mmCIF file of C-alpha atoms in Angstrom:
data_model
loop_
_atom_site.group_PDB
_atom_site.id
_atom_site.type_symbol
_atom_site.label_atom_id
_atom_site.label_comp_id
_atom_site.label_asym_id
_atom_site.label_seq_id
_atom_site.Cartn_x
_atom_site.Cartn_y
_atom_site.Cartn_z
ATOM 1 C CA MET A 8 -46.289 -36.864 18.503
ATOM 2 C CA SER A 9 -43.181 -38.343 16.875
ATOM 3 C CA GLY A 10 -43.835 -36.226 13.787
ATOM 4 C CA MET A 11 -44.071 -33.098 15.917
ATOM 5 C CA ALA A 12 -40.817 -34.025 17.691
ATOM 6 C CA SER A 13 -38.990 -34.567 14.409
ATOM 7 C CA ASP A 14 -40.320 -31.245 13.070
ATOM 8 C CA HIS A 15 -39.114 -29.546 16.236
ATOM 9 C CA ASN A 16 -35.670 -31.128 15.893
ATOM 10 C CA ASN A 17 -35.437 -30.111 12.256
ATOM 11 C CA SER A 18 -36.430 -26.530 13.034
ATOM 12 C CA SER A 19 -33.939 -26.323 15.899
ATOM 13 C CA GLN A 20 -31.190 -27.643 13.631
ATOM 14 C CA GLU A 21 -32.088 -25.113 10.927
ATOM 15 C CA GLU A 22 -31.613 -22.301 13.441
ATOM 16 C CA HIS A 23 -27.982 -23.337 13.847
ATOM 17 C CA ILE A 24 -27.154 -24.067 10.219
ATOM 18 C CA PRO A 25 -24.506 -21.546 9.123
ATOM 19 C CA HIS A 26 -25.736 -18.874 6.749
ATOM 20 C CA TYR A 27 -23.665 -20.221 3.858
ATOM 21 C CA LEU A 28 -25.574 -23.532 3.804
ATOM 22 C CA GLN A 29 -29.097 -22.125 3.910
ATOM 23 C CA LYS A 30 -31.003 -22.834 0.696
ATOM 24 C CA GLU A 31 -28.955 -20.554 -1.549
ATOM 25 C CA ASP A 32 -25.683 -20.342 -3.405
ATOM 26 C CA PRO A 33 -23.060 -19.511 -0.720
ATOM 27 C CA PHE A 34 -20.720 -17.893 -3.244
ATOM 28 C CA ALA A 35 -23.221 -15.642 -5.016
ATOM 29 C CA SER A 36 -22.775 -11.973 -4.173
ATOM 30 C CA LYS A 37 -25.485 -10.520 -1.953
ATOM 31 C CA LEU A 38 -24.522 -6.995 -2.976
ATOM 32 C CA SER A 39 -25.560 -5.084 -6.061
ATOM 33 C CA ARG A 40 -23.295 -5.335 -9.090
ATOM 34 C CA GLU A 41 -22.460 -1.630 -8.753
ATOM 35 C CA ALA A 42 -21.396 -2.090 -5.111
ATOM 36 C CA ASP A 43 -19.182 -5.028 -6.085
ATOM 37 C CA ILE A 44 -17.480 -2.971 -8.802
ATOM 38 C CA VAL A 45 -16.812 -0.111 -6.357
ATOM 39 C CA ALA A 46 -15.413 -2.582 -3.800
ATOM 40 C CA GLY A 47 -13.278 -4.188 -6.508
ATOM 41 C CA PHE A 48 -11.745 -0.868 -7.550
ATOM 42 C CA TYR A 49 -11.186 0.062 -3.897
ATOM 43 C CA LEU A 50 -9.336 -3.186 -3.185
ATOM 44 C CA THR A 51 -7.323 -2.821 -6.386
ATOM 45 C CA ILE A 52 -6.052 0.601 -5.298
ATOM 46 C CA ILE A 53 -5.369 -0.653 -1.768
ATOM 47 C CA GLY A 54 -3.568 -3.714 -3.108
ATOM 48 C CA ILE A 55 -1.321 -1.741 -5.470
ATOM 49 C CA LEU A 56 -0.381 0.847 -2.829
ATOM 50 C CA SER A 57 0.226 -1.847 -0.221
ATOM 51 C CA THR A 58 2.368 -3.941 -2.563
ATOM 52 C CA LEU A 59 4.477 -0.971 -3.650
ATOM 53 C CA GLY A 60 4.815 0.473 -0.146
ATOM 54 C CA ASN A 61 5.693 -2.723 1.676
ATOM 55 C CA GLY A 62 7.882 -3.888 -1.197
ATOM 56 C CA TYR A 63 9.799 -0.613 -0.947
ATOM 57 C CA VAL A 64 10.265 -1.016 2.818
ATOM 58 C CA ILE A 65 11.594 -4.566 2.340
ATOM 59 C CA PHE A 66 13.882 -3.494 -0.516
ATOM 60 C CA MET A 67 15.371 -0.539 1.381
ATOM 61 C CA SER A 68 15.841 -2.661 4.498
ATOM 62 C CA SER A 69 17.609 -5.386 2.524
ATOM 63 C CA LYS A 70 20.259 -2.842 1.481
ATOM 64 C CA ARG A 71 21.235 -2.354 5.117
ATOM 65 C CA LYS A 72 20.207 -5.727 6.509
ATOM 66 C CA LYS A 73 23.373 -6.162 8.591
ATOM 67 C CA LYS A 74 22.745 -2.851 10.390
ATOM 68 C CA LEU A 75 19.086 -3.371 11.250
ATOM 69 C CA ARG A 76 18.224 -3.071 14.941
ATOM 70 C CA PRO A 77 15.899 -5.664 16.539
ATOM 71 C CA ALA A 78 12.883 -3.319 16.347
ATOM 72 C CA GLU A 79 13.622 -2.596 12.680
ATOM 73 C CA ILE A 80 13.846 -6.335 11.947
ATOM 74 C CA MET A 81 10.353 -6.643 13.410
ATOM 75 C CA THR A 82 9.167 -3.776 11.226
ATOM 76 C CA VAL A 83 10.484 -5.615 8.160
ATOM 77 C CA ASN A 84 8.613 -8.732 9.265
ATOM 78 C CA LEU A 85 5.467 -6.635 9.540
ATOM 79 C CA ALA A 86 6.019 -5.450 5.967
ATOM 80 C CA VAL A 87 6.430 -9.095 4.873
ATOM 81 C CA CYS A 88 3.073 -9.980 6.496
ATOM 82 C CA ASP A 89 1.337 -7.026 4.849
ATOM 83 C CA LEU A 90 2.894 -7.853 1.486
ATOM 84 C CA GLY A 91 1.726 -11.448 1.884
ATOM 85 C CA ILE A 92 -1.859 -10.290 2.449
ATOM 86 C CA SER A 93 -1.683 -8.067 -0.630
ATOM 87 C CA VAL A 94 -0.081 -10.588 -2.987
ATOM 88 C CA VAL A 95 -1.646 -13.852 -1.787
ATOM 89 C CA GLY A 96 -5.080 -12.697 -0.684
ATOM 90 C CA LYS A 97 -6.317 -9.559 -2.401
ATOM 91 C CA PRO A 98 -6.278 -10.857 -6.029
ATOM 92 C CA PHE A 99 -8.845 -13.533 -5.052
ATOM 93 C CA SER A 100 -11.294 -11.040 -3.600
ATOM 94 C CA ILE A 101 -10.699 -8.433 -6.343
ATOM 95 C CA ILE A 102 -11.513 -10.932 -9.097
ATOM 96 C CA SER A 103 -14.567 -12.146 -7.186
ATOM 97 C CA PHE A 104 -15.921 -8.626 -6.633
ATOM 98 C CA PHE A 105 -15.608 -7.833 -10.342
ATOM 99 C CA CYS A 106 -17.223 -11.182 -11.257
ATOM 100 C CA HIS A 107 -20.079 -10.582 -8.790
ATOM 101 C CA ARG A 108 -19.481 -13.946 -7.054
ATOM 102 C CA TRP A 109 -16.713 -15.964 -5.392
ATOM 103 C CA MET A 110 -14.929 -17.697 -8.279
ATOM 104 C CA PHE A 111 -12.648 -20.198 -6.536
ATOM 105 C CA GLY A 112 -14.941 -22.708 -4.829
ATOM 106 C CA TRP A 113 -14.552 -24.209 -1.380
ATOM 107 C CA ILE A 114 -10.848 -25.015 -1.774
ATOM 108 C CA GLY A 115 -10.082 -21.436 -2.789
ATOM 109 C CA CYS A 116 -12.301 -20.151 0.019
ATOM 110 C CA ARG A 117 -10.439 -22.141 2.655
ATOM 111 C CA TRP A 118 -7.058 -21.133 1.191
ATOM 112 C CA TYR A 119 -8.060 -17.454 1.134
ATOM 113 C CA GLY A 120 -9.404 -17.630 4.701
ATOM 114 C CA TRP A 121 -6.252 -19.381 5.906
ATOM 115 C CA ALA A 122 -3.899 -16.901 4.197
ATOM 116 C CA GLY A 123 -5.795 -13.865 5.480
ATOM 117 C CA PHE A 124 -5.873 -15.158 9.043
ATOM 118 C CA PHE A 125 -2.255 -16.355 8.906
ATOM 119 C CA PHE A 126 -0.798 -13.039 7.753
ATOM 120 C CA GLY A 127 -3.208 -10.998 9.865
ATOM 121 C CA CYS A 128 -2.329 -12.946 12.999
ATOM 122 C CA GLY A 129 1.363 -12.667 12.093
ATOM 123 C CA SER A 130 1.000 -8.890 11.808
ATOM 124 C CA LEU A 131 -0.671 -8.518 15.193
ATOM 125 C CA ILE A 132 1.773 -10.810 17.016
ATOM 126 C CA THR A 133 4.680 -8.974 15.358
ATOM 127 C CA MET A 134 3.315 -5.684 16.660
ATOM 128 C CA THR A 135 2.943 -7.269 20.086
ATOM 129 C CA ALA A 136 6.613 -8.274 20.009
ATOM 130 C CA VAL A 137 7.575 -4.763 18.856
ATOM 131 C CA SER A 138 5.619 -3.183 21.705
ATOM 132 C CA LEU A 139 7.385 -5.441 24.212
ATOM 133 C CA ASP A 140 10.745 -4.548 22.673
ATOM 134 C CA ARG A 141 9.937 -0.847 22.989
ATOM 135 C CA TYR A 142 8.735 -1.376 26.568
ATOM 136 C CA LEU A 143 11.963 -3.109 27.572
ATOM 137 C CA LYS A 144 14.135 -0.539 25.757
ATOM 138 C CA ILE A 145 12.429 2.464 27.338
ATOM 139 C CA CYS A 146 11.301 1.221 30.756
ATOM 140 C CA HIS A 147 13.880 -1.467 31.634
ATOM 141 C CA LEU A 148 17.260 -0.481 30.242
ATOM 142 C CA SER A 149 19.082 -3.504 31.628
ATOM 143 C CA TYR A 150 16.782 -5.863 29.709
ATOM 144 C CA GLY A 151 16.801 -3.533 26.701
ATOM 145 C CA THR A 152 20.573 -3.707 26.295
ATOM 146 C CA TRP A 153 20.382 -7.495 26.591
ATOM 147 C CA LEU A 154 18.179 -7.815 23.491
ATOM 148 C CA LYS A 155 20.299 -8.461 20.385
ATOM 149 C CA ARG A 156 19.709 -9.288 16.731
ATOM 150 C CA HIS A 157 19.701 -13.052 17.224
ATOM 151 C CA HIS A 158 16.959 -12.666 19.832
ATOM 152 C CA ALA A 159 14.896 -10.869 17.188
ATOM 153 C CA PHE A 160 15.286 -13.783 14.778
ATOM 154 C CA ILE A 161 14.268 -16.255 17.500
ATOM 155 C CA CYS A 162 11.234 -14.080 18.112
ATOM 156 C CA LEU A 163 10.393 -14.172 14.399
ATOM 157 C CA ALA A 164 10.439 -17.977 14.451
ATOM 158 C CA ILE A 165 8.023 -17.958 17.403
ATOM 159 C CA ILE A 166 5.736 -15.457 15.635
ATOM 160 C CA TRP A 167 5.502 -17.539 12.465
ATOM 161 C CA ALA A 168 4.938 -20.738 14.462
ATOM 162 C CA TYR A 169 2.183 -19.037 16.498
ATOM 163 C CA ALA A 170 0.427 -17.718 13.387
ATOM 164 C CA THR A 171 0.748 -21.086 11.627
ATOM 165 C CA PHE A 172 -0.749 -22.942 14.588
ATOM 166 C CA TRP A 173 -3.837 -20.765 14.973
ATOM 167 C CA ALA A 174 -4.443 -20.463 11.231
ATOM 168 C CA THR A 175 -4.224 -24.250 10.793
ATOM 169 C CA VAL A 176 -6.345 -25.206 13.815
ATOM 170 C CA PRO A 177 -9.628 -24.938 11.810
ATOM 171 C CA PHE A 178 -8.390 -27.662 9.423
ATOM 172 C CA ALA A 179 -8.166 -30.080 12.355
ATOM 173 C CA GLY A 180 -11.964 -30.120 12.608
ATOM 174 C CA VAL A 181 -12.124 -27.645 15.482
ATOM 175 C CA GLY A 182 -13.282 -24.764 13.304
ATOM 176 C CA SER A 183 -13.640 -23.861 9.658
ATOM 177 C CA TYR A 184 -13.318 -21.162 7.003
ATOM 178 C CA ALA A 185 -16.449 -19.971 5.230
ATOM 179 C CA PRO A 186 -17.790 -17.281 2.891
ATOM 180 C CA GLU A 187 -18.544 -13.858 4.295
ATOM 181 C CA PRO A 188 -22.254 -12.968 4.471
ATOM 182 C CA PHE A 189 -21.942 -10.893 1.277
ATOM 183 C CA GLY A 190 -20.513 -13.916 -0.604
ATOM 184 C CA THR A 191 -17.423 -12.596 -2.402
ATOM 185 C CA SER A 192 -14.832 -13.121 0.333
ATOM 186 C CA CYS A 193 -14.003 -15.766 2.932
ATOM 187 C CA THR A 194 -13.007 -15.695 6.578
ATOM 188 C CA LEU A 195 -13.087 -17.729 9.779
ATOM 189 C CA ASP A 196 -16.446 -19.400 10.331
ATOM 190 C CA TRP A 197 -17.608 -17.185 13.199
ATOM 191 C CA TRP A 198 -21.108 -18.634 12.856
ATOM 192 C CA LEU A 199 -19.990 -21.949 14.379
ATOM 193 C CA ALA A 200 -20.647 -20.312 17.752
ATOM 194 C CA GLN A 201 -24.358 -20.498 16.881
ATOM 195 C CA ALA A 202 -24.200 -24.258 16.324
ATOM 196 C CA SER A 203 -22.486 -25.861 19.322
ATOM 197 C CA VAL A 204 -20.507 -25.387 22.522
ATOM 198 C CA ALA A 205 -17.386 -26.574 20.668
ATOM 199 C CA GLY A 206 -17.944 -23.793 18.146
ATOM 200 C CA GLN A 207 -18.220 -21.255 20.949
ATOM 201 C CA VAL A 208 -14.977 -22.515 22.520
ATOM 202 C CA PHE A 209 -13.233 -22.251 19.134
ATOM 203 C CA VAL A 210 -14.414 -18.681 18.512
ATOM 204 C CA LEU A 211 -13.595 -17.555 22.066
ATOM 205 C CA SER A 212 -10.120 -19.107 21.852
ATOM 206 C CA ILE A 213 -9.416 -17.288 18.574
ATOM 207 C CA LEU A 214 -10.656 -14.011 20.023
ATOM 208 C CA PHE A 215 -8.553 -14.298 23.163
ATOM 209 C CA PHE A 216 -5.258 -15.609 21.780
ATOM 210 C CA CYS A 217 -5.312 -13.778 18.439
ATOM 211 C CA LEU A 218 -6.921 -10.457 19.391
ATOM 212 C CA LEU A 219 -7.658 -9.630 23.031
ATOM 213 C CA PHE A 220 -4.435 -10.848 24.644
ATOM 214 C CA PRO A 221 -2.082 -9.298 22.043
ATOM 215 C CA THR A 222 -4.056 -6.038 22.140
ATOM 216 C CA ALA A 223 -3.859 -5.942 25.942
ATOM 217 C CA VAL A 224 -0.057 -6.415 25.786
ATOM 218 C CA ILE A 225 0.245 -3.613 23.219
ATOM 219 C CA VAL A 226 -1.882 -1.192 25.249
ATOM 220 C CA PHE A 227 -0.025 -2.035 28.477
ATOM 221 C CA SER A 228 3.373 -1.539 26.833
ATOM 222 C CA TYR A 229 2.631 1.854 25.333
ATOM 223 C CA VAL A 230 0.842 3.185 28.405
ATOM 224 C CA LYS A 231 3.933 2.328 30.460
ATOM 225 C CA ILE A 232 6.180 3.906 27.802
ATOM 226 C CA ILE A 233 4.185 7.158 27.797
ATOM 227 C CA LEU A 234 4.363 7.386 31.586
ATOM 228 C CA LYS A 235 8.081 6.643 31.540
ATOM 229 C CA VAL A 236 8.829 9.199 28.823
ATOM 230 C CA LYS A 237 6.982 11.923 30.709
ATOM 231 C CA SER A 238 9.028 11.275 33.820
ATOM 232 C CA SER A 239 12.423 10.971 32.098
ATOM 233 C CA THR A 240 12.392 13.691 29.412
ATOM 234 C CA LYS A 241 14.023 16.252 31.677
ATOM 235 C CA GLU A 242 16.681 13.786 32.800
ATOM 236 C CA VAL A 243 17.762 13.001 29.236
ATOM 237 C CA ALA A 244 18.346 16.722 28.551
ATOM 238 C CA HIS A 245 21.268 16.672 31.014
ATOM 239 C CA TYR A 246 23.069 13.776 29.270
ATOM 240 C CA ASP A 247 25.750 14.117 26.601
ATOM 241 C CA THR A 248 25.031 14.259 22.867
ATOM 242 C CA ARG A 249 25.608 10.545 22.270
ATOM 243 C CA ILE A 250 22.978 9.515 24.823
ATOM 244 C CA GLN A 251 20.574 12.166 23.536
ATOM 245 C CA ASN A 252 20.966 10.891 19.957
ATOM 246 C CA SER A 253 20.390 7.319 21.129
ATOM 247 C CA HIS A 254 17.279 8.473 22.984
ATOM 248 C CA ILE A 255 15.993 10.245 19.853
ATOM 249 C CA LEU A 256 16.457 7.059 17.821
ATOM 250 C CA GLU A 257 14.630 4.948 20.387
ATOM 251 C CA MET A 258 11.761 7.446 20.479
ATOM 252 C CA LYS A 259 11.599 7.467 16.678
ATOM 253 C CA LEU A 260 11.239 3.678 16.635
ATOM 254 C CA THR A 261 8.663 3.892 19.412
ATOM 255 C CA LYS A 262 6.581 6.455 17.492
ATOM 256 C CA VAL A 263 6.639 4.243 14.403
ATOM 257 C CA ALA A 264 5.529 1.241 16.446
ATOM 258 C CA MET A 265 2.768 3.147 18.253
ATOM 259 C CA LEU A 266 1.286 4.576 15.062
ATOM 260 C CA ILE A 267 1.465 1.245 13.238
ATOM 261 C CA CYS A 268 -0.297 -0.518 16.112
ATOM 262 C CA ALA A 269 -2.933 2.208 16.330
ATOM 263 C CA GLY A 270 -3.572 2.032 12.576
ATOM 264 C CA PHE A 271 -3.859 -1.754 12.660
ATOM 265 C CA LEU A 272 -6.254 -1.803 15.604
ATOM 266 C CA ILE A 273 -8.423 1.006 14.195
ATOM 267 C CA ALA A 274 -8.714 -0.938 10.935
ATOM 268 C CA TRP A 275 -9.438 -4.334 12.514
ATOM 269 C CA ILE A 276 -11.508 -3.597 15.639
ATOM 270 C CA PRO A 277 -14.742 -2.765 13.704
ATOM 271 C CA TYR A 278 -14.390 -6.071 11.845
ATOM 272 C CA ALA A 279 -13.796 -7.910 15.142
ATOM 273 C CA VAL A 280 -16.873 -6.283 16.716
ATOM 274 C CA VAL A 281 -19.102 -7.247 13.778
ATOM 275 C CA SER A 282 -17.691 -10.798 13.799
ATOM 276 C CA VAL A 283 -18.322 -11.231 17.524
ATOM 277 C CA TRP A 284 -21.827 -9.860 17.144
ATOM 278 C CA SER A 285 -22.480 -12.283 14.289
ATOM 279 C CA ALA A 286 -21.101 -15.176 16.363
ATOM 280 C CA PHE A 287 -22.923 -14.579 19.634
ATOM 281 C CA GLY A 288 -25.803 -12.280 18.681
ATOM 282 C CA ARG A 289 -28.958 -13.098 16.804
ATOM 283 C CA PRO A 290 -28.191 -14.862 13.508
ATOM 284 C CA ASP A 291 -28.204 -12.537 10.487
ATOM 285 C CA SER A 292 -28.725 -9.548 12.789
ATOM 286 C CA VAL A 293 -25.970 -7.624 10.968
ATOM 287 C CA PRO A 294 -27.241 -6.276 7.608
ATOM 288 C CA ILE A 295 -25.260 -7.719 4.705
ATOM 289 C CA GLN A 296 -24.674 -4.283 3.177
ATOM 290 C CA PHE A 297 -23.227 -3.124 6.492
ATOM 291 C CA SER A 298 -21.012 -6.189 7.038
ATOM 292 C CA VAL A 299 -18.909 -5.446 3.942
ATOM 293 C CA VAL A 300 -17.698 -2.058 5.273
ATOM 294 C CA PRO A 301 -15.620 -3.376 8.240
ATOM 295 C CA THR A 302 -14.198 -6.074 5.944
ATOM 296 C CA LEU A 303 -12.967 -3.511 3.417
ATOM 297 C CA LEU A 304 -11.606 -1.311 6.210
ATOM 298 C CA ALA A 305 -9.650 -4.247 7.668
ATOM 299 C CA LYS A 306 -8.178 -5.070 4.256
ATOM 300 C CA SER A 307 -6.788 -1.520 4.041
ATOM 301 C CA ALA A 308 -4.589 -1.971 7.146
ATOM 302 C CA ALA A 309 -1.673 -3.276 5.083
ATOM 303 C CA MET A 310 -1.466 0.049 3.224
ATOM 304 C CA TYR A 311 -0.955 2.294 6.270
ATOM 305 C CA ASN A 312 2.259 0.861 7.680
ATOM 306 C CA PRO A 313 4.770 1.872 4.971
ATOM 307 C CA ILE A 314 3.237 5.366 4.874
ATOM 308 C CA ILE A 315 3.642 5.765 8.644
ATOM 309 C CA TYR A 316 7.160 4.362 8.497
ATOM 310 C CA GLN A 317 8.306 6.692 5.719
ATOM 311 C CA VAL A 318 6.710 9.849 7.180
ATOM 312 C CA ILE A 319 8.364 9.391 10.569
ATOM 313 C CA ASP A 320 11.613 8.253 8.950
ATOM 314 C CA CYS A 321 11.729 11.461 6.890
ATOM 315 C CA LYS A 322 11.102 13.572 9.971
ATOM 316 C CA PHE A 323 13.806 11.703 11.828
ATOM 317 C CA GLY A 324 16.166 12.124 8.865
ATOM 318 C CA CYS A 325 15.751 15.908 9.082
ATOM 319 C CA CYS A 326 16.456 15.856 12.809
ATOM 320 C CA ARG A 327 19.393 13.508 12.286
ATOM 321 C CA SER A 328 20.947 15.751 9.600
ATOM 322 C CA GLY A 329 20.568 18.717 11.947
ATOM 323 C CA GLY A 330 22.221 16.716 14.697
ATOM 324 C CA LEU A 331 25.123 15.771 12.421
ATOM 325 C CA LYS A 332 25.652 19.399 11.464
ATOM 326 C CA ALA A 333 25.719 20.389 15.115
ATOM 327 C CA LYS A 334 28.171 17.597 15.831
ATOM 328 C CA SER A 335 30.510 18.636 12.988
ATOM 329 C CA SER A 336 30.450 22.264 14.132
ATOM 330 C CA LEU A 337 31.294 21.116 17.645
ATOM 331 C CA LYS A 338 34.332 19.222 16.286
ATOM 332 C CA LYS A 339 35.472 22.311 14.373
ATOM 333 C CA SER A 340 35.192 24.506 17.474
ATOM 334 C CA ARG A 341 37.284 21.963 19.397
#
C-alpha cells in the first residue's frame, strides 16, 4: 500500500513538473535545424530594422528635445524600450537559433527573460500613459492644458519603476524565467500555474497588471476619443486657424498613438493567448512547432513603431507645409 501511495505521489508530481525539467535537455532546440536557421534570419532582419528605426527616432528627437510635447516624450520612451529589446535581447535568441540550441545557460536565460519582460512591460505601460494623455487632451481640455513636460518626466519615472517591479518579482521566489517549449528562447515561466496555487496567483497577477488592465485602459481611452472626435469635428471647423492647426497636431499625435497601440497588441495578443493556454490548459497541448510563431510575431513589434511614426509624420508634414503656405498668403493679402 505504501509503495502504491508513493508511486501515486511521484506520478502526480511528474504531472506538474515544468516541461523544461522533464528528462531532456531544456536548452536543446525542438525545431528542425532548417526552421531554426529561418527563424534566425527573420530575427536578424527584424533586429536590424528595429535598431535603425528606433535609433533614428531617438536621434531626431534629441535634436529638438527642448521642444518635445508630453506625448512626443512618451513616444521617445517607447522607442527606447523597443531599442532595448532589439539591442539587449535579440542577439541572444539570434545566436541560439543559428546554433540550434540556447547557448547561454540558466543565467543567460533568466537575464534574457527579465530583459524581454522589462522592456515589453515598459512599452505597454508607456502606450497606456500615451492613451491617457490623448484622452485628457481630446476629451477633457481643462486637464489636457494642465499636463506639462515635467509631468511627462514624472510619468516616465513611474513607468520604469512599474516595469522594474514586475520584471524583478520572479527573482523573489514568486515566479521564474524558463526556456520556451522550442528551447532556443526564454520567457516567464507560465507553466508554474500547472504546479501550485501560488504559481496560478503569480501568472494571473502578471496577466492582469501587465496585460489586461493596461489594454483595457488603452481601449477605453481610444473609444472615448473616437466618440468625442465624431461629435466635435464640425465645431472645430468654425474656429480660427490657430485652433484648427492645434487640433490637427493633436489628431496627428492621436493617430500615431492609436496605430502604435494597435500594432503592439496585434503582435502580442497571440503570444499572450498561447501562454495562457499553456498555463491553464492541458500541459503540452500547444504543439511546439506552433508555439514558435506567436513568439516570433511578438518579437517583431519593436519594428512597427518607427515606421508608423514616420509615415504619419510625413503626411502631417505635407499638411503642415500646406497650412504654412495658406498662412503666408493670408498675411500677404492683409
